[in-house]
Amino acid sequence: MRFDTSPAPHVIAGYTVPRVMFQVLFALVPAGVAHVVLFGPGLLLQLSVACVTALLAEAVALRWRGRDAVPALKDGSVLVTAFLLAFSIPPLLPWWLGALGTALAVLLGKHVFGGLGQNPFNPAMVGYAILLVSFPAEMTRWPVPMDVDGTRTWSELARLSFAGFYGADLTARWDGYTGATALDSIRSGLDLRYTLPELLGREDIAGTPGARGFAWINLAALAGGLYLMLRRIVRWHIPVAVLGGLLVPSFIAHGLDSGNALGPAMQAFSGATMLAAFFIATDPVSAATSDRGRLWYGAGIGLIAWIIRTWGDYPDGFAFAVLLMNLAVPFIDRYTVPRIYGRQP
Amino acid sequence: MAVRSRFPAGLALDAHKQQACGTQIVELPLPAHLVLALDQGTGYSAEPVVAVGEAVATGTLVARTGHPFASAVHAPLAGIVVAIEAREAAVEGGRSVCIVIEGNGSDRIDDSVRPVKDPASLGPEELVRRLRDAGIAGLGGAGFPASTKLASARNLGAHTLVLNGAECEPWICCDDALMRSAASDVVLGALILRRAAGAVRCVIAIEEDKPAAIAAVTGAIDGLRDDAVTLAVVPAVYPQGAERQLITTVAGVEVPSGGLPADAGVICQNVATAAAVARWATRGEPMLSRVVTVTGSGVGHPGNVRAPIGTPLAALIAASGGYRGTPLRLIAGGSMTGRALPSDEVGLTKSMNCVLVATRDDIGSRLGAVELPCIRCGDCANSCPAGLLPQQLLRAALADAHDTLRQLGVHDCIECGLCDYVCPSQIPLADRFREAKRRLQEAEAMTKKAADARERHELRQRRLQEAATIEQETFESVRGRARRPGVDSTGDSN
Amino acid sequence: MNPDAVVIAVLVAAALAITLGVALGWAASRIEPDADSLVVRIDALLPQTQCGQCRYPGCRPYAAAIASGAAEIDRCPPGGEVTVRALAALLDRSPRSPDPAFGATKPAQVAWIDEAKCIGCARCLPACPVDAIVGAPRQMHTVITTQCTGCELCLPPCPVDCIELRPAPALSRRQRQPRAA
Ligand code: SF4
Ligand code: SF4
Ligand code: SF4
Ligand code: SF4
Ligand code: SF4
């Protein structure tokens, strides 16, 4: 009897890229639910625009590069990019900005470098950063989250989301329903020489669910992230290092100057902290390679984010922190090569 | 004594041992004909010493060798040599010269097969020589002659003999079955091997998922009253049984990159090799047979079989209940490193520890694989037992960057296949590295050949020039026009 | 902006450029590579087939020509793409394709003499640049396969055309196993 031959190994674990990617999407569900409950359905609108644009952009880019589009579209990586971008942008963003950001993320962030696996930068953060520097007003306008006492209802938030999505002028009709995020308000408050306890005591920053809104989303993202860690899709090094890089300096600074520096708890559960630590910084393509390298990489992201949050012009620094550390990856990789068995270190 | 894994990473795999493992070893009846490959799996062949038509007895030497990597071959069956020709074989390159012996019903045993009277009285050198003549090869999978390793161990002053009973690869359980049924042989062989290697200590390493084998070997060691023979129960992590990795786990030392185990003071032999040495000592039997696991979803009754070397795999499978279902691949070895064979006509070799008849159930994951670009997830690096960065090696391999490949340690890759196994992009990494090593070897050979050619060319140029000079001088002296002889030695003829 | 500042900036930039230019030019003249060792390094990358297809009488003369700038790096067919790439890297030039005008790159080959046809005229002997043919006048000639570079120079002199080129034996013991479809 005759047989086909093929080189060893003859089995593989079968834990494929599409499966990894869809697990990541699945782990974003809790954060998505929290987001929709607190901020209205804007996220869903942004997600649909981002996904459609991302798939189209991927197909077009592959076409240009003369590649077969089907396997690449099925691998799910471009959907992860779309999801991360949609989670990062405000849910009130006009749809064309979401589409623009996504298209730029896929084309400039991924395909100009050669597609899947070749991009030195996190594509979602490339798109986000371009939007943020080009449209700072739109990119920092968040809905004030739903209120427990019923002064702002979810249906109102829904109408607001649609208005924002279609690009209506929000200042007239929806004044009071939109505003800056807590991190943002604290930044501007501190700039105006208020002290931190004063700001945290203020109704419009911490008293309302304004801060709690992000706290819930961060908690949900943390849950999703822990799930990914449990499924061994994300290893602990990057998230722990990111959180360490952010929280250790903030703990020290808060201890030294509690009047001006945000404490670790506030840092951990506001802005994009958990999303960045578990979902954005862990994008393997643009991260460092070895475990040791990933610790440096994550710590760098956390630290830079803390620096930007503390002294920078932008309220939340994760996008720039991630992009900056992406830039440092070749350098980190060079100095963190693991020791080969049987060789001297 | 239980010990911890001490090599980088590794992975606990689905063992698939239950299929073949519960059973006792079955003695295969002598098949009608045997196909003895002269390359027994190391890539180097012995030279035949019989001719077509010659009659051989059981145990007659049919091929001998002076090469350290080849092993002598004996006839496991009395009969007639009917062919000596290149055939498909379970070796690198897929072909080897084979001696085909057809049984003639006689049970004549060669005169050379006599029990060794007192193995304990033989000196190490004599032992090594006799083991070499008996064609004792490593039965663990590489098929390397035991004598070669023993000799180099003694030269380099190895102090510890590690007997490898880890058997980490999925599906394979012939060593387990052997240890359960013949633990005393294993221990007896261990003592002889230790003596031949000039070692002091002997550690028998068994993976923790083989309690029956552990119990049997413990019993045999206890009967010995020798403190220098110990048992190490090692974690069931693939590739625990890989030579270098096992040495690190058991002896706590690393084999230097590019060096031999003996450089770290250790020599490693398989438990089945030790049992074969015991058979040689007690019965005088050269290596005529081995225990092999016949398993997989494609065979009727998976189990362990003692079969003569050279048994056509078809006969082996027929004796194990024949084919079942739709066998897709015939693999010599386990699912991680085994070699896929083109035909079941090839003969059993000394290095073949398992015949895996795989159906879609067993290898479907690989069959459906679609290769995607590397996403740098690092899973490969996190499982590599050699501490390599397969994703970087892959880049270097694709770019054919030889220096980078060497620097990243392509030669330290043991081709265990774990990186392939875990890669979410389903990249056939191990095969890329095998190919990269081949190309490196080729490039090195090419460089050497070019250097030779340069040297020969330069020699020739010099010779031609000298000849021209002499001719010129002769010419000039004949014409009587040599004005200042001795000065014009540059061969400049204007 | 203050026009003075612009003038100053331009002046400073110009001064910098001039200083750097002079410094670099001086450095370049000082660290002129040793021409001889360069020839050796180039020669080390050539395949040593000694076939003369580059229109130089062997690899070393071609190496000297490259080093002196008299010849481009794309003239060696036996070396093919690989050699051009290696040369480009050594000399820091941009890689290019081998120039087909000098011949096509073939797989490695060695000469083989049909000993039944060979008349022992020994004309092939002096043609071989690496002395890979053994034989004496009026005796059968044969090629030492491991030393033959496959340069084809022994073909034209043979009056009975009994030399042919065959694929060279594999240089590595390892073999590739094809992947099943
Ligand atoms: S095949 Fe080589 S590179 Fe891959 S895991 Fe095994 S030793 Fe490491
Ligand atoms: S496991 Fe595969 S995809 Fe992941 S880094 Fe290694 S080669 Fe790349
Ligand atoms: S073409 Fe290449 S191999 Fe032939 S002589 Fe010139 S440099 Fe040497
Ligand atoms: S034998 Fe012929 S082809 Fe081979 S090196 Fe000599 S001349 Fe060239
Ligand atoms: S030139 Fe031809 S015939 Fe003459 S010796 Fe050489 S191979 Fe023989």
Coordinates of C-alpha atoms in Angstrom, one line a residue, chain B residues 155-367:
Chain B
N155 CA 37.5 9.5 25.9
L156 CA 35.9 12.6 27.3
G157 CA 35.6 11.2 30.8
A158 CA 31.8 10.9 31.2
H159 CA 30.8 10.1 34.8
T160 CA 27.1 9.6 34.5
L161 CA 25.1 7.3 32.3
V162 CA 21.5 8.5 31.8
L163 CA 19.2 5.7 30.6
N164 CA 16.4 7.3 28.7
G165 CA 13.0 5.8 29.5
A166 CA 11.1 9.1 29.2
E167 CA 9.4 8.2 26.0
C168 CA 7.8 11.6 25.7
E169 CA 6.5 11.5 22.1
P170 CA 2.8 10.9 21.6
W171 CA 1.7 7.4 20.6
I172 CA 4.9 5.6 21.3
C173 CA 5.0 3.2 24.3
C174 CA 7.4 0.4 23.3
D175 CA 9.9 1.4 26.0
D176 CA 7.1 1.5 28.6
A177 CA 6.0 -2.0 27.6
L178 CA 9.6 -3.3 27.7
M179 CA 10.3 -1.8 31.1
R180 CA 7.2 -3.4 32.5
S181 CA 8.0 -6.8 31.2
A182 CA 11.8 -6.9 31.2
A183 CA 13.0 -4.4 33.9
S184 CA 15.7 -6.8 35.0
D185 CA 17.2 -6.8 31.4
V186 CA 17.1 -3.0 31.4
V187 CA 19.1 -2.9 34.7
L188 CA 21.5 -5.6 33.6
G189 CA 22.2 -3.8 30.3
A190 CA 22.6 -0.5 32.3
L191 CA 25.4 -2.1 34.3
I192 CA 27.2 -3.3 31.2
L193 CA 26.8 0.1 29.4
R194 CA 28.0 2.0 32.5
R195 CA 31.1 -0.2 32.5
A196 CA 31.7 0.3 28.8
A197 CA 31.3 4.1 29.1
G198 CA 33.6 4.3 32.1
A199 CA 30.9 6.1 34.0
V200 CA 30.3 5.9 37.8
R201 CA 26.7 6.8 38.2
C202 CA 23.7 5.5 36.3
V203 CA 20.3 7.3 36.4
I204 CA 17.3 5.7 34.8
A205 CA 14.8 8.4 33.8
I206 CA 11.1 7.6 33.4
E207 CA 8.2 10.0 32.8
E208 CA 5.7 10.2 35.7
D209 CA 2.8 9.0 33.6
K210 CA 4.2 5.4 33.5
P211 CA 3.6 4.1 37.1
A212 CA 3.8 0.4 36.1
A213 CA 7.2 0.9 34.5
I214 CA 8.4 2.9 37.4
A215 CA 7.3 0.2 39.8
A216 CA 9.0 -2.6 37.8
V217 CA 12.3 -0.7 37.4
T218 CA 12.3 0.3 41.1
G219 CA 12.0 -3.4 41.9
A220 CA 14.8 -4.3 39.7
I221 CA 17.1 -1.6 41.1
D222 CA 16.3 -2.6 44.6
G223 CA 17.4 -6.1 43.8
L224 CA 20.7 -4.7 42.7
R225 CA 22.0 -3.2 46.0
D226 CA 24.1 -0.7 44.1
D227 CA 23.7 2.9 45.3
A228 CA 25.1 4.3 42.1
V229 CA 22.1 3.2 40.1
T230 CA 19.1 5.4 40.7
L231 CA 15.7 6.1 39.3
A232 CA 14.5 9.7 38.3
V233 CA 10.8 10.2 37.8
V234 CA 10.6 13.1 35.4
P235 CA 7.6 15.3 34.4
A236 CA 5.6 14.2 31.4
V237 CA 6.4 17.2 29.2
Y238 CA 7.3 17.0 25.6
P239 CA 10.2 16.8 24.6
Q240 CA 11.4 15.4 27.9
G241 CA 13.0 12.4 26.2
A242 CA 15.1 14.5 23.8
E243 CA 18.7 13.7 24.7
R244 CA 19.9 17.2 25.7
Q245 CA 16.7 18.1 27.5
L246 CA 16.6 14.9 29.5
I247 CA 20.3 15.4 30.5
T248 CA 19.5 18.8 31.8
T249 CA 16.5 17.6 33.7
V250 CA 18.3 14.6 35.2
A251 CA 21.8 15.8 35.7
G252 CA 21.3 19.5 36.0
V253 CA 23.9 20.3 33.3
E254 CA 23.5 21.7 29.8
V255 CA 25.2 20.1 26.8
P256 CA 27.2 23.0 25.3
S257 CA 25.9 24.2 22.0
G258 CA 27.6 22.3 19.2
G259 CA 29.1 19.8 21.7
L260 CA 28.4 16.3 22.8
P261 CA 26.7 15.1 25.9
A262 CA 30.0 13.7 27.0
D263 CA 31.3 17.3 27.1
A264 CA 29.0 17.8 30.0
G265 CA 30.2 14.5 31.5
V266 CA 27.1 12.6 30.6
I267 CA 26.2 9.8 28.1
C268 CA 22.7 9.0 27.3
Q269 CA 21.3 5.6 26.1
N270 CA 17.8 4.3 25.6
V271 CA 16.4 1.8 28.0
A272 CA 15.6 -0.5 25.0
T273 CA 19.2 -0.3 24.0
A274 CA 20.2 -1.5 27.5
A275 CA 17.7 -4.4 27.2
A276 CA 19.3 -5.3 23.8
V277 CA 22.7 -5.2 25.4
A278 CA 21.4 -7.6 28.1
R279 CA 20.1 -10.0 25.4
W280 CA 23.5 -9.9 23.8
A281 CA 25.2 -10.7 27.1
T282 CA 22.9 -13.5 28.1
R283 CA 22.1 -15.1 24.8
G284 CA 25.0 -13.8 22.6
E285 CA 22.3 -12.4 20.3
P286 CA 23.4 -9.5 18.0
M287 CA 20.7 -6.9 17.3
L288 CA 18.2 -9.0 15.5
S289 CA 14.9 -7.7 16.7
R290 CA 13.3 -4.8 18.6
V291 CA 10.0 -3.9 20.3
V292 CA 8.0 -1.6 18.2
T293 CA 4.7 0.1 18.9
V294 CA 2.1 -0.4 16.1
T295 CA -0.7 2.0 16.7
G296 CA -3.0 4.7 15.3
S297 CA -6.6 4.8 14.4
G298 CA -5.8 3.1 11.1
V299 CA -4.8 -0.3 12.6
G300 CA -7.0 -3.0 13.9
H301 CA -5.3 -4.0 17.2
P302 CA -2.8 -1.4 18.4
G303 CA -0.1 -2.9 20.5
N304 CA 3.6 -3.5 21.1
V305 CA 5.3 -6.2 19.0
R306 CA 8.8 -7.7 19.1
A307 CA 9.7 -8.1 15.5
P308 CA 12.8 -9.0 13.5
I309 CA 14.7 -6.1 12.0
G310 CA 13.8 -5.9 8.4
T311 CA 10.2 -7.1 8.8
P312 CA 8.2 -5.4 6.1
L313 CA 5.8 -3.0 7.8
A314 CA 2.9 -4.6 5.9
A315 CA 3.6 -7.8 7.8
L316 CA 3.8 -5.9 11.1
I317 CA 0.5 -4.2 10.5
A318 CA -1.2 -7.4 9.3
A319 CA -0.1 -9.1 12.5
S320 CA -1.6 -6.2 14.5
G321 CA -5.1 -6.6 13.1
G322 CA -4.5 -5.1 9.6
Y323 CA -5.6 -1.8 8.4
R324 CA -8.8 -0.3 9.6
G325 CA -10.8 2.6 8.2
T326 CA -9.0 5.0 5.7
P327 CA -5.3 5.1 6.7
L328 CA -3.9 8.4 5.3
R329 CA -0.4 8.4 6.4
L330 CA 2.2 5.8 7.5
I331 CA 4.5 7.3 10.0
A332 CA 7.8 5.8 11.4
G333 CA 7.9 7.3 14.8
G334 CA 5.4 9.5 16.7
S335 CA 3.2 12.3 15.5
M336 CA 5.7 15.0 16.3
T337 CA 8.9 13.9 14.7
G338 CA 8.0 10.7 12.9
R339 CA 9.0 10.3 9.2
A340 CA 6.1 9.7 6.8
L341 CA 6.8 6.7 4.7
P342 CA 5.8 6.3 1.0
S343 CA 5.0 2.6 1.2
D344 CA 4.4 -0.2 3.7
E345 CA 6.9 -2.4 1.9
V346 CA 9.9 -0.8 3.7
G347 CA 11.6 -2.9 6.4
L348 CA 11.7 -2.2 10.1
T349 CA 14.9 -0.5 11.1
K350 CA 16.7 -0.5 14.4
S351 CA 15.8 3.1 14.9
M352 CA 12.0 2.7 14.3
N353 CA 10.3 2.7 17.7
C354 CA 6.8 3.2 16.4
V355 CA 4.6 2.5 13.3
L356 CA 1.8 5.0 13.4
V357 CA -1.0 4.3 10.9
A358 CA -2.8 7.6 10.9
T359 CA -6.3 8.4 9.7
R360 CA -7.9 11.8 9.5
D361 CA -8.8 11.5 13.2
D362 CA -5.2 11.5 14.1
I363 CA -3.7 14.1 11.7
G364 CA -6.7 16.1 10.6
S365 CA -5.4 19.2 12.3
R366 CA -2.4 19.4 10.0
L367 CA -4.3 18.4 6.9

